[in-house]
Amino acid sequence: MAALYTLHSLLTAFLQFRPTSAVTLEAKKLEQKTPIAAFPLRRVEAMAESLAPPVLVRIMLLLLLLIAASPSTLESSSPSPAVRILSAERRVDLTSSIVKVYLTMKVENLGASYVSDILLAFSPTEAEHLAIIKASLTEGKRKKKKYTPLDVNPTELAGIPNGAKLFSISLISPLKTGETTVIEVLYVLTHSLEPFPTEIRQSESQLVYYHDSAILLSPYHVVEQIMYIKTPTNRVESFTKVDPTNRAGTELKYGHFHEQPPFNYIPITVHFENNNPFAVVEELVREVEISHWGSVQVTEHYKLKHAGARHKGVFSRLDYQARPSIHGASSFKQLLAKLPPRVHSVYYNDEIGNISTSHLRTDYQQSELEIEPRYPLFGGWKATFVIGYSVPLEVFLFKSPDGQHYLNFSFGCPLHETLVDQLTIRVILPEGAKNPSAAIPFDSDHFLEKTYSYLDVVGRSTVVIKKKNVVPDHNVPFQVYYNFSPAFMLAEPLMLVTVIFLFFCACIAYLHMDLSLSSSKA
């Protein structure tokens, strides 16, 4: 605030330097209408050039830059100057189409008051592609480490530079003065690898760009930090060199960096080879139908796309079958789906019909389904298909102590290392279910609707859950609670018995009726 008042007084004195009526009037308007903090620098510069000689303009701009870069301004943008990061280590995994970042921080409290929250900062681009973020408190070393999950929630503070987005990590117990703690963070970024060139031929490898910062974007002062980037292969076309930078095989190392101020940022770019499947499910609709007669029927509708560099030229099936590792290195023709244990009645088909190129391995602990689309997928190609299966009711349906039934099922996509742009889960409850509710461990949109099936009278309550930007880390259980009376299980059998009884009654009545026309004798 002191810097803003100083800037206001300097600009007022500068505008009054030429005592003309126009200048005095403009200065009064500026002082009465709007504080100087609301004026952009370009507008101030234009006003100054119109009211003063070029020499004074340069002096004024120099004063503005000095005030903007003063230590008081930097300190005011820091949320908590009493907190500092003693060491930070980032490990960025670029071996698939989904970017995973593992961050370890040692935080120290230097202030007189306790600290109950630690802030994380992300650039606007990272925040846009952020799929999930997890944090845990670590105690011990190596094999004796203990992890305690921590809550992470988005937060907003005034005065954050460059549009950075903040997330707050809530500590279990406040950090006292002089104490330190170690926090491990995992966050996943989607659509962060940019193919370049954007179009490739069948025999070319796929190259991608990755953009990041060599140092940690943090609202706190960082004493020491280091960053590791792991690429899928040794082929790295180019990378930004920041002293110190080292490369060994598939790993890039940036750092050590010392004494970095808050919100410091050093942009870097890595251009490397990545032929791993860029499998993206544009839309996944999963229907989970509960039947209290003993089974849960699951149907999943997929719209799959290869989101890598687009294929150009002519596709040669002969070259692909002869040497697929060369004439199709960036394509994929096989996916692995991890299904629940004890599945049965599994099918895999598309609009044409059943697809026989699939293999199922199942036991009491896990089930794996290897599927192959009808054709290999290159960049920009799409495929639609359906996977369906049934599981025993007793494996996923339970009863809570208060008498409610609840379904415990996995949330995310079963396909290995696959991103889902839009996921919709429809849990169809049995007819007669009341008071449905959902317990989901992360933010999502959910609502209720009615679904009608065979022999339904009043319809079935359906819990619809929608979420965007779903990654494999979202494959955690969620629950759907509802009340259900076993008497409703007799509704459909009684309806069938009633219909059959009425049909036989109609047949008997028809056989005993004389519908012939009789003629009277004269």
Short mmCIF file of C-alpha atoms in Angstrom, two decimals:
data_model
loop_
_atom_site.label_atom_id
_atom_site.label_comp_id
_atom_site.label_asym_id
_atom_site.label_seq_id
_atom_site.Cartn_x
_atom_site.Cartn_y
_atom_site.Cartn_z
CA MET A 1 0.00 0.00 0.00
CA ALA A 2 2.89 2.37 0.72
CA ALA A 3 4.15 1.85 -2.81
CA LEU A 4 0.71 2.71 -4.24
CA TYR A 5 0.50 5.96 -2.24
CA THR A 6 4.01 6.90 -3.37
CA LEU A 7 3.09 6.21 -6.97
CA HIS A 8 -0.07 8.32 -6.58
CA SER A 9 1.84 11.32 -5.18
CA LEU A 10 4.55 11.11 -7.85
CA LEU A 11 2.01 11.01 -10.68
CA THR A 12 0.03 13.92 -9.18
CA ALA A 13 3.17 16.03 -8.87
CA PHE A 14 4.20 15.08 -12.39
CA LEU A 15 0.83 16.09 -13.85
CA GLN A 16 1.00 19.42 -12.01
CA PHE A 17 4.51 20.13 -13.33
CA ARG A 18 3.01 22.10 -16.25
CA PRO A 19 0.50 24.52 -14.67
CA THR A 20 -1.94 24.71 -17.55
CA SER A 21 -5.67 24.52 -17.15
CA ALA A 22 -5.91 21.24 -19.07
CA VAL A 23 -3.28 19.55 -16.94
CA THR A 24 -4.79 20.77 -13.68
CA LEU A 25 -8.24 19.62 -14.75
CA GLU A 26 -6.93 16.17 -15.77
CA ALA A 27 -5.09 15.78 -12.44
CA LYS A 28 -8.22 16.64 -10.49
CA LYS A 29 -10.29 14.18 -12.51
CA LEU A 30 -7.72 11.45 -11.93
CA GLU A 31 -7.58 12.12 -8.19
CA GLN A 32 -11.34 12.27 -7.72
CA LYS A 33 -12.50 9.37 -9.89
CA THR A 34 -10.13 6.44 -9.62
CA PRO A 35 -7.15 5.46 -7.46
CA ILE A 36 -3.88 5.16 -9.29
CA ALA A 37 -3.74 1.39 -8.65
CA ALA A 38 -6.60 0.88 -11.06
CA PHE A 39 -4.78 2.51 -13.99
CA PRO A 40 -2.73 0.28 -16.31
CA LEU A 41 0.86 1.21 -16.92
CA ARG A 42 0.25 1.80 -20.64
CA ARG A 43 -2.48 4.35 -19.89
CA VAL A 44 -0.20 6.20 -17.45
CA GLU A 45 2.56 6.18 -20.05
CA ALA A 46 0.28 7.60 -22.74
CA MET A 47 -0.98 10.33 -20.40
CA ALA A 48 2.54 11.24 -19.37
CA GLU A 49 3.74 11.48 -22.98
CA SER A 50 0.92 13.87 -23.82
CA LEU A 51 1.64 16.14 -20.85
CA ALA A 52 5.42 16.23 -20.46
CA PRO A 53 8.66 16.37 -22.46
CA PRO A 54 10.36 13.06 -23.42
CA VAL A 55 13.05 13.43 -20.73
CA LEU A 56 10.48 13.64 -17.95
CA VAL A 57 8.64 10.69 -19.46
CA ARG A 58 11.73 8.51 -19.17
CA ILE A 59 12.39 9.63 -15.59
CA MET A 60 8.78 8.91 -14.63
CA LEU A 61 8.83 5.44 -16.22
CA LEU A 62 12.05 4.64 -14.37
CA LEU A 63 10.41 5.62 -11.06
CA LEU A 64 7.40 3.46 -11.86
CA LEU A 65 9.60 0.43 -12.56
CA LEU A 66 11.58 0.94 -9.35
CA ILE A 67 8.42 1.15 -7.27
CA ALA A 68 6.89 -1.90 -8.97
CA ALA A 69 10.02 -3.94 -8.27
CA SER A 70 10.47 -2.80 -4.68
CA PRO A 71 10.69 -5.46 -1.94
CA SER A 72 7.52 -4.18 -0.30
CA THR A 73 5.52 -5.09 -3.40
CA LEU A 74 6.93 -8.64 -3.48
CA GLU A 75 6.25 -9.15 0.17
CA SER A 76 2.67 -7.96 -0.08
CA SER A 77 1.91 -10.61 -2.76
CA SER A 78 3.15 -13.46 -0.56
CA PRO A 79 0.26 -15.04 1.39
CA SER A 80 2.41 -15.92 4.44
CA PRO A 81 5.94 -14.48 4.66
CA ALA A 82 6.51 -16.43 7.89
CA VAL A 83 6.49 -19.75 5.99
CA ARG A 84 9.36 -20.89 3.82
CA ILE A 85 10.22 -24.08 1.94
CA LEU A 86 13.57 -25.45 3.00
CA SER A 87 13.76 -27.99 0.15
CA ALA A 88 11.56 -28.94 -2.79
CA GLU A 89 11.99 -31.84 -5.19
CA ARG A 90 9.84 -32.36 -8.26
CA ARG A 91 9.77 -35.48 -10.41
CA VAL A 92 7.84 -35.13 -13.68
CA ASP A 93 6.82 -38.37 -15.39
CA LEU A 94 6.34 -37.96 -19.16
CA THR A 95 6.38 -41.65 -20.06
CA SER A 96 2.69 -41.71 -21.07
CA SER A 97 0.14 -39.30 -22.50
CA ILE A 98 -0.83 -38.25 -18.96
CA VAL A 99 1.68 -36.10 -17.05
CA LYS A 100 2.26 -37.05 -13.42
CA VAL A 101 4.20 -34.77 -11.07
CA TYR A 102 5.50 -35.91 -7.68
CA LEU A 103 6.42 -33.03 -5.36
CA THR A 104 8.14 -33.35 -1.98
CA MET A 105 8.41 -30.24 0.19
CA LYS A 106 9.97 -29.59 3.58
CA VAL A 107 8.13 -26.63 5.09
CA GLU A 108 9.24 -24.49 8.03
CA ASN A 109 7.27 -22.00 10.12
CA LEU A 110 9.31 -18.92 11.05
CA GLY A 111 6.46 -16.81 12.37
CA ALA A 112 5.14 -16.27 15.86
CA SER A 113 1.68 -17.71 15.10
CA TYR A 114 0.69 -21.26 14.19
CA VAL A 115 0.19 -22.26 10.54
CA SER A 116 -2.69 -24.60 9.70
CA ASP A 117 -2.65 -24.40 5.88
CA ILE A 118 0.08 -24.65 3.25
CA LEU A 119 -0.56 -23.11 -0.17
CA LEU A 120 0.30 -24.54 -3.59
CA ALA A 121 0.45 -22.35 -6.69
CA PHE A 122 -0.24 -23.35 -10.31
CA SER A 123 0.02 -21.34 -13.48
CA PRO A 124 -3.29 -20.69 -15.32
CA THR A 125 -2.38 -23.29 -17.96
CA GLU A 126 -1.62 -25.96 -15.35
CA ALA A 127 -4.80 -25.16 -13.43
CA GLU A 128 -6.84 -25.57 -16.62
CA HIS A 129 -5.43 -29.08 -17.25
CA LEU A 130 -5.27 -30.17 -13.61
CA ALA A 131 -7.21 -33.44 -13.23
CA ILE A 132 -6.50 -34.42 -9.63
CA ILE A 133 -4.29 -33.34 -6.76
CA LYS A 134 -3.44 -35.37 -3.66
CA ALA A 135 -1.35 -34.48 -0.62
CA SER A 136 -0.12 -36.50 2.33
CA LEU A 137 1.93 -35.91 5.45
CA THR A 138 4.97 -38.18 5.72
CA GLU A 139 6.71 -39.36 8.85
CA GLY A 140 9.74 -41.62 9.10
CA LYS A 141 12.26 -42.66 6.46
CA ARG A 142 12.31 -45.19 3.62
CA LYS A 143 10.46 -48.41 4.47
CA LYS A 144 9.19 -47.01 7.78
CA LYS A 145 7.44 -44.07 6.16
CA LYS A 146 3.89 -43.36 7.23
CA TYR A 147 1.52 -41.44 4.98
CA THR A 148 -1.42 -39.44 6.32
CA PRO A 149 -3.81 -38.06 3.66
CA LEU A 150 -4.52 -34.33 3.78
CA ASP A 151 -7.43 -32.34 2.40
CA VAL A 152 -6.70 -30.14 -0.62
CA ASN A 153 -9.14 -27.42 -1.70
CA PRO A 154 -8.95 -24.48 -4.11
CA THR A 155 -8.65 -21.07 -2.51
CA GLU A 156 -8.43 -17.44 -3.59
CA LEU A 157 -6.31 -14.58 -2.27
CA ALA A 158 -6.03 -11.00 -3.42
CA GLY A 159 -2.84 -9.74 -5.00
CA ILE A 160 -1.65 -13.01 -6.57
CA PRO A 161 0.55 -12.12 -9.60
CA ASN A 162 0.23 -13.47 -13.15
CA GLY A 163 -3.16 -15.10 -12.54
CA ALA A 164 -1.72 -17.97 -10.48
CA LYS A 165 -4.27 -20.39 -8.99
CA LEU A 166 -3.90 -21.43 -5.36
CA PHE A 167 -4.78 -24.64 -3.54
CA SER A 168 -4.78 -24.98 0.22
CA ILE A 169 -3.44 -28.09 2.01
CA SER A 170 -5.02 -28.43 5.45
CA LEU A 171 -2.64 -29.78 8.07
CA ILE A 172 -3.93 -32.22 10.68
CA SER A 173 -2.25 -30.27 13.50
CA PRO A 174 -1.05 -26.66 13.14
CA LEU A 175 2.64 -26.09 12.52
CA LYS A 176 4.17 -24.39 15.55
CA THR A 177 6.88 -21.76 15.52
CA GLY A 178 10.23 -23.21 14.44
CA GLU A 179 8.75 -26.60 13.48
CA THR A 180 9.15 -28.30 10.12
CA THR A 181 7.07 -30.89 8.27
CA VAL A 182 7.37 -32.89 5.05
CA ILE A 183 4.49 -32.92 2.58
CA GLU A 184 4.28 -35.09 -0.53
CA VAL A 185 2.00 -33.98 -3.36
CA LEU A 186 0.86 -35.82 -6.48
CA TYR A 187 -0.92 -33.92 -9.22
CA VAL A 188 -1.90 -35.10 -12.69
CA LEU A 189 -2.09 -32.93 -15.83
CA THR A 190 -4.06 -33.86 -18.95
CA HIS A 191 -3.70 -32.60 -22.53
CA SER A 192 -0.33 -31.10 -21.56
CA LEU A 193 1.74 -32.80 -24.28
CA GLU A 194 1.51 -30.94 -27.58
CA PRO A 195 2.30 -32.98 -30.73
CA PHE A 196 4.82 -31.32 -33.02
CA PRO A 197 4.72 -31.79 -35.91
CA THR A 198 0.95 -31.99 -35.74
CA GLU A 199 0.75 -34.42 -38.69
CA ILE A 200 2.99 -37.43 -39.33
CA ARG A 201 3.13 -40.29 -41.80
CA GLN A 202 2.67 -43.94 -40.94
CA SER A 203 6.42 -44.63 -40.68
CA GLU A 204 7.29 -41.53 -38.60
CA SER A 205 7.66 -41.34 -34.84
CA GLN A 206 5.59 -38.98 -32.75
CA LEU A 207 7.31 -35.94 -31.19
CA VAL A 208 5.68 -33.80 -28.51
CA TYR A 209 6.33 -30.59 -26.61
CA TYR A 210 6.13 -30.20 -22.84
CA HIS A 211 6.13 -26.77 -21.20
CA ASP A 212 6.91 -26.16 -17.54
CA SER A 213 9.03 -24.07 -15.18
CA ALA A 214 12.55 -25.02 -14.12
CA ILE A 215 11.77 -23.82 -10.61
CA LEU A 216 8.73 -24.37 -8.43
CA LEU A 217 6.02 -21.76 -8.72
CA SER A 218 5.38 -21.19 -5.03
CA PRO A 219 3.89 -18.42 -2.88
CA TYR A 220 6.74 -18.94 -0.40
CA HIS A 221 10.46 -18.35 -0.41
CA VAL A 222 12.24 -21.57 -1.51
CA VAL A 223 15.71 -22.14 -0.04
CA GLU A 224 16.75 -25.10 -2.21
CA GLN A 225 15.03 -27.05 -4.98
CA ILE A 226 15.64 -29.52 -7.81
CA MET A 227 13.58 -30.91 -10.69
CA TYR A 228 13.79 -34.22 -12.60
CA ILE A 229 12.02 -34.89 -15.92
CA LYS A 230 11.72 -38.48 -17.15
CA THR A 231 11.08 -39.11 -20.86
CA PRO A 232 9.96 -42.42 -22.45
CA THR A 233 13.06 -42.81 -24.65
CA ASN A 234 16.54 -41.37 -25.08
CA ARG A 235 15.44 -39.35 -28.09
CA VAL A 236 15.20 -35.73 -26.98
CA GLU A 237 15.22 -33.29 -29.87
CA SER A 238 15.78 -30.18 -27.77
CA PHE A 239 15.33 -28.78 -24.29
CA THR A 240 15.75 -25.43 -22.59
CA LYS A 241 19.09 -25.10 -20.83
CA VAL A 242 19.10 -23.30 -17.51
CA ASP A 243 22.28 -23.26 -15.47
CA PRO A 244 22.65 -25.84 -13.98
CA THR A 245 21.09 -28.45 -16.34
CA ASN A 246 22.19 -32.06 -16.80
CA ARG A 247 20.92 -34.90 -18.98
CA ALA A 248 21.60 -38.61 -18.52
CA GLY A 249 19.72 -41.14 -20.65
CA THR A 250 15.98 -40.60 -20.24
CA GLU A 251 16.30 -38.11 -17.38
CA LEU A 252 16.73 -34.34 -17.38
CA LYS A 253 17.87 -32.60 -14.22
CA TYR A 254 17.31 -28.92 -13.44
CA GLY A 255 19.05 -27.60 -10.35
CA HIS A 256 20.00 -27.27 -7.61
CA PHE A 257 18.52 -23.76 -7.38
CA HIS A 258 18.98 -21.69 -4.24
CA GLU A 259 17.15 -18.80 -2.59
CA GLN A 260 14.26 -18.32 -5.00
CA PRO A 261 11.74 -15.57 -4.15
CA PRO A 262 7.98 -16.18 -4.13
CA PHE A 263 6.19 -16.61 -7.46
CA ASN A 264 9.42 -16.84 -9.43
CA TYR A 265 9.08 -18.61 -12.79
CA ILE A 266 11.62 -19.82 -15.39
CA PRO A 267 9.84 -21.25 -18.47
CA ILE A 268 11.34 -24.34 -20.12
CA THR A 269 10.35 -26.51 -23.09
CA VAL A 270 11.24 -30.14 -23.80
CA HIS A 271 10.80 -31.63 -27.28
CA PHE A 272 10.99 -35.42 -27.18
CA GLU A 273 9.73 -38.67 -28.66
CA ASN A 274 6.61 -40.30 -27.20
CA ASN A 275 5.02 -43.19 -29.09
CA ASN A 276 2.92 -44.43 -26.19
CA PRO A 277 -0.84 -44.71 -26.85
CA PHE A 278 -2.54 -41.30 -26.68
CA ALA A 279 -5.85 -43.00 -25.93
CA VAL A 280 -8.58 -40.53 -25.01
CA VAL A 281 -12.20 -41.52 -24.36
CA GLU A 282 -14.15 -38.51 -25.51
CA GLU A 283 -17.31 -39.82 -23.82
CA LEU A 284 -17.93 -42.80 -21.54
CA VAL A 285 -21.46 -43.69 -20.39
CA ARG A 286 -21.62 -46.45 -17.78
CA GLU A 287 -24.93 -47.94 -16.71
CA VAL A 288 -24.96 -49.93 -13.47
CA GLU A 289 -28.29 -51.72 -12.99
CA ILE A 290 -28.97 -53.26 -9.59
CA SER A 291 -31.24 -56.27 -9.28
CA HIS A 292 -31.96 -57.68 -5.84
CA TRP A 293 -32.53 -61.04 -7.48
CA GLY A 294 -28.77 -61.57 -7.38
CA SER A 295 -26.73 -59.62 -9.94
CA VAL A 296 -25.43 -56.23 -11.00
CA GLN A 297 -25.44 -55.61 -14.77
CA VAL A 298 -22.85 -53.13 -16.11
CA THR A 299 -22.87 -51.66 -19.63
CA GLU A 300 -20.19 -49.22 -20.80
CA HIS A 301 -20.44 -47.20 -24.04
CA TYR A 302 -17.11 -45.84 -25.34
CA LYS A 303 -16.19 -43.16 -27.87
CA LEU A 304 -12.42 -43.65 -28.21
CA LYS A 305 -9.95 -41.38 -30.03
CA HIS A 306 -6.21 -41.30 -30.74
CA ALA A 307 -5.34 -37.77 -29.54
CA GLY A 308 -1.75 -37.73 -30.84
CA ALA A 309 -0.32 -36.30 -34.06
CA ARG A 310 -2.80 -36.75 -36.90
CA HIS A 311 -2.08 -39.37 -39.54
CA LYS A 312 -1.39 -38.08 -43.05
CA GLY A 313 -0.91 -39.94 -46.27
CA VAL A 314 -2.16 -43.42 -47.17
CA PHE A 315 -2.42 -46.24 -44.66
CA SER A 316 -0.72 -49.46 -45.81
CA ARG A 317 -2.05 -52.59 -44.11
CA LEU A 318 0.76 -54.64 -45.67
CA ASP A 319 3.54 -52.47 -44.21
CA TYR A 320 1.77 -52.36 -40.85
CA GLN A 321 1.49 -56.14 -40.58
CA ALA A 322 5.06 -56.68 -41.78
CA ARG A 323 6.77 -54.27 -39.35
CA PRO A 324 4.26 -52.66 -36.96
CA SER A 325 7.02 -51.27 -34.69
CA ILE A 326 8.25 -49.11 -37.59
CA HIS A 327 5.20 -48.58 -39.83
CA GLY A 328 2.87 -47.66 -37.00
CA ALA A 329 5.02 -46.88 -33.97
CA SER A 330 2.67 -44.14 -32.74
CA SER A 331 -0.51 -46.21 -33.23
CA PHE A 332 -2.16 -48.68 -30.88
CA LYS A 333 -4.36 -51.68 -31.58
CA GLN A 334 -4.82 -53.17 -28.11
CA LEU A 335 -6.16 -51.93 -24.78
CA LEU A 336 -6.34 -53.53 -21.36
CA ALA A 337 -9.47 -53.18 -19.23
CA LYS A 338 -9.28 -54.06 -15.53
CA LEU A 339 -12.72 -55.34 -14.59
CA PRO A 340 -14.08 -56.24 -11.13
CA PRO A 341 -13.42 -59.75 -9.81
CA ARG A 342 -15.81 -62.66 -10.46
CA VAL A 343 -17.27 -61.15 -13.65
CA HIS A 344 -19.34 -63.30 -15.97
CA SER A 345 -21.38 -62.91 -19.16
CA VAL A 346 -18.75 -60.56 -20.64
CA TYR A 347 -19.33 -59.21 -24.16
CA TYR A 348 -17.50 -56.73 -26.41
CA ASN A 349 -19.16 -55.41 -29.57
CA ASP A 350 -19.69 -52.36 -31.75
CA GLU A 351 -22.29 -51.19 -34.26
CA ILE A 352 -21.46 -54.04 -36.65
CA GLY A 353 -21.69 -56.80 -34.05
CA ASN A 354 -19.53 -58.91 -31.76
CA ILE A 355 -15.75 -58.39 -31.87
CA SER A 356 -13.98 -61.69 -31.34
CA THR A 357 -10.45 -60.25 -30.86
CA SER A 358 -10.58 -60.15 -27.06
CA HIS A 359 -9.18 -62.24 -24.23
CA LEU A 360 -10.51 -62.49 -20.69
CA ARG A 361 -8.53 -63.56 -17.63
CA THR A 362 -10.46 -63.72 -14.38
CA ASP A 363 -10.11 -64.97 -10.82
CA TYR A 364 -11.38 -64.06 -7.36
CA GLN A 365 -9.05 -61.04 -7.03
CA GLN A 366 -9.09 -59.34 -10.42
CA SER A 367 -10.26 -59.67 -14.02
CA GLU A 368 -8.47 -58.40 -17.11
CA LEU A 369 -10.00 -58.01 -20.55
CA GLU A 370 -7.69 -57.47 -23.52
CA ILE A 371 -9.60 -55.84 -26.36
CA GLU A 372 -8.59 -55.05 -29.93
CA PRO A 373 -10.61 -52.67 -32.12
CA ARG A 374 -11.39 -53.78 -35.66
CA TYR A 375 -8.50 -51.63 -36.96
CA PRO A 376 -5.39 -50.00 -35.43
CA LEU A 377 -5.87 -46.41 -34.32
CA PHE A 378 -3.58 -43.69 -35.70
CA GLY A 379 -3.64 -40.00 -34.80
CA GLY A 380 -7.12 -38.52 -35.21
CA TRP A 381 -8.83 -41.90 -35.78
CA LYS A 382 -11.85 -42.89 -33.67
CA ALA A 383 -13.67 -46.05 -32.61
CA THR A 384 -16.93 -46.72 -30.77
CA PHE A 385 -17.71 -49.93 -28.90
CA VAL A 386 -19.60 -51.39 -25.94
CA ILE A 387 -18.33 -53.54 -23.06
CA GLY A 388 -20.83 -55.34 -20.84
CA TYR A 389 -20.62 -57.78 -17.96
CA SER A 390 -22.37 -58.98 -14.82
CA VAL A 391 -21.08 -59.38 -11.27
CA PRO A 392 -22.60 -61.10 -8.22
CA LEU A 393 -24.75 -58.86 -6.08
CA GLU A 394 -23.14 -59.88 -2.76
CA VAL A 395 -19.73 -58.62 -3.88
CA PHE A 396 -20.81 -54.96 -4.34
CA LEU A 397 -24.08 -54.46 -2.42
CA PHE A 398 -23.99 -54.07 1.37
CA LYS A 399 -26.19 -52.95 4.21
CA SER A 400 -25.29 -50.09 6.56
CA PRO A 401 -25.96 -50.17 10.33
CA ASP A 402 -28.95 -47.83 9.92
CA GLY A 403 -30.64 -50.29 7.55
CA GLN A 404 -29.81 -48.61 4.23
CA HIS A 405 -28.53 -50.55 1.24
CA TYR A 406 -25.49 -49.14 -0.53
CA LEU A 407 -23.58 -50.00 -3.68
CA ASN A 408 -19.79 -49.85 -3.46
CA PHE A 409 -18.33 -49.61 -6.98
CA SER A 410 -15.26 -48.20 -8.76
CA PHE A 411 -15.66 -44.72 -10.22
CA GLY A 412 -13.11 -44.21 -13.03
CA CYS A 413 -12.48 -45.79 -16.41
CA PRO A 414 -11.28 -49.43 -16.39
CA LEU A 415 -9.01 -48.92 -19.43
CA HIS A 416 -5.33 -48.76 -18.48
CA GLU A 417 -3.64 -45.31 -18.74
CA THR A 418 -6.61 -43.74 -20.49
CA LEU A 419 -8.01 -40.24 -20.14
CA VAL A 420 -11.79 -39.64 -20.16
CA ASP A 421 -12.96 -36.20 -21.23
CA GLN A 422 -16.57 -36.74 -20.12
CA LEU A 423 -17.69 -39.55 -17.79
CA THR A 424 -21.34 -40.27 -17.04
CA ILE A 425 -22.35 -42.97 -14.54
CA ARG A 426 -26.01 -43.97 -14.29
CA VAL A 427 -26.80 -46.16 -11.27
CA ILE A 428 -30.25 -47.65 -11.90
CA LEU A 429 -31.81 -48.69 -8.58
CA PRO A 430 -34.51 -51.38 -8.27
CA GLU A 431 -38.11 -50.25 -8.54
CA GLY A 432 -39.37 -49.15 -5.14
CA ALA A 433 -36.04 -47.73 -3.93
CA LYS A 434 -36.41 -44.56 -1.87
CA ASN A 435 -34.17 -41.74 -0.60
CA PRO A 436 -31.23 -42.32 -2.97
CA SER A 437 -27.98 -40.44 -2.34
CA ALA A 438 -24.38 -40.64 -3.55
CA ALA A 439 -21.08 -40.38 -1.66
CA ILE A 440 -18.25 -39.40 -4.05
CA PRO A 441 -14.71 -38.65 -2.78
CA PHE A 442 -14.20 -35.66 -5.12
CA ASP A 443 -16.16 -32.87 -6.80
CA SER A 444 -18.69 -33.95 -9.41
CA ASP A 445 -22.17 -33.17 -10.67
CA HIS A 446 -24.94 -35.59 -9.73
CA PHE A 447 -28.73 -35.57 -9.91
CA LEU A 448 -31.73 -37.92 -9.98
CA GLU A 449 -33.93 -39.08 -12.83
CA LYS A 450 -36.45 -41.83 -13.65
CA THR A 451 -35.73 -44.88 -15.81
CA TYR A 452 -38.36 -47.28 -17.16
CA SER A 453 -37.65 -50.89 -18.04
CA TYR A 454 -39.63 -54.07 -18.62
CA LEU A 455 -42.65 -54.59 -16.29
CA ASP A 456 -42.00 -51.29 -14.47
CA VAL A 457 -45.01 -49.42 -13.13
CA VAL A 458 -43.71 -46.33 -11.30
CA GLY A 459 -40.20 -46.32 -12.78
CA ARG A 460 -36.76 -46.76 -11.23
CA SER A 461 -34.86 -44.04 -9.41
CA THR A 462 -31.55 -43.42 -11.18
CA VAL A 463 -28.54 -41.59 -9.73
CA VAL A 464 -26.65 -39.80 -12.53
CA ILE A 465 -23.05 -38.72 -11.87
CA LYS A 466 -21.05 -36.60 -14.32
CA LYS A 467 -17.42 -35.56 -14.22
CA LYS A 468 -14.92 -34.16 -16.71
CA ASN A 469 -11.20 -34.82 -17.02
CA VAL A 470 -11.09 -38.28 -15.43
CA VAL A 471 -7.73 -40.08 -15.09
CA PRO A 472 -6.72 -43.50 -13.66
CA ASP A 473 -6.20 -41.93 -10.22
CA HIS A 474 -9.96 -41.47 -10.06
CA ASN A 475 -10.42 -45.26 -9.92
CA VAL A 476 -11.52 -45.22 -6.29
CA PRO A 477 -14.72 -46.60 -4.76
CA PHE A 478 -17.87 -44.53 -4.48
CA GLN A 479 -21.15 -45.36 -2.79
CA VAL A 480 -24.84 -44.99 -3.63
CA TYR A 481 -27.23 -45.30 -0.66
CA TYR A 482 -30.97 -46.05 -0.79
CA ASN A 483 -33.83 -47.59 1.20
CA PHE A 484 -35.52 -50.68 -0.18
CA SER A 485 -38.21 -53.01 1.14
CA PRO A 486 -38.04 -56.70 0.11
CA ALA A 487 -41.79 -56.61 -0.51
CA PHE A 488 -41.15 -54.72 -3.77
CA MET A 489 -39.32 -57.79 -5.08
CA LEU A 490 -42.71 -59.52 -5.36
CA ALA A 491 -44.19 -56.77 -7.54
CA GLU A 492 -42.97 -58.13 -10.89
CA PRO A 493 -43.74 -61.83 -10.15
CA LEU A 494 -47.25 -60.90 -8.96
CA MET A 495 -47.75 -58.83 -12.08
CA LEU A 496 -46.71 -61.76 -14.27
CA VAL A 497 -48.99 -64.14 -12.36
CA THR A 498 -51.87 -61.69 -12.65
CA VAL A 499 -51.39 -61.23 -16.39
CA ILE A 500 -51.19 -65.00 -16.98
CA PHE A 501 -54.26 -65.60 -14.81
CA LEU A 502 -56.27 -62.99 -16.68
CA PHE A 503 -55.13 -64.47 -19.98
CA PHE A 504 -56.39 -67.95 -19.00
CA CYS A 505 -59.64 -66.49 -17.72
CA ALA A 506 -60.10 -64.77 -21.07
CA CYS A 507 -59.41 -68.05 -22.89
CA ILE A 508 -61.93 -69.98 -20.75
CA ALA A 509 -64.54 -67.31 -21.24
CA TYR A 510 -63.95 -67.36 -24.98
CA LEU A 511 -64.33 -71.16 -25.18
CA HIS A 512 -67.63 -71.08 -23.26
CA MET A 513 -69.15 -68.35 -25.33
CA ASP A 514 -71.39 -69.20 -28.29
CA LEU A 515 -70.79 -66.57 -30.90
CA SER A 516 -72.55 -68.42 -33.79
CA LEU A 517 -75.62 -66.98 -35.48
CA SER A 518 -78.68 -69.30 -35.08
CA SER A 519 -81.62 -69.17 -37.55
CA SER A 520 -85.22 -69.60 -36.29
CA LYS A 521 -87.57 -72.27 -37.87
CA ALA A 522 -90.71 -71.13 -39.72
#
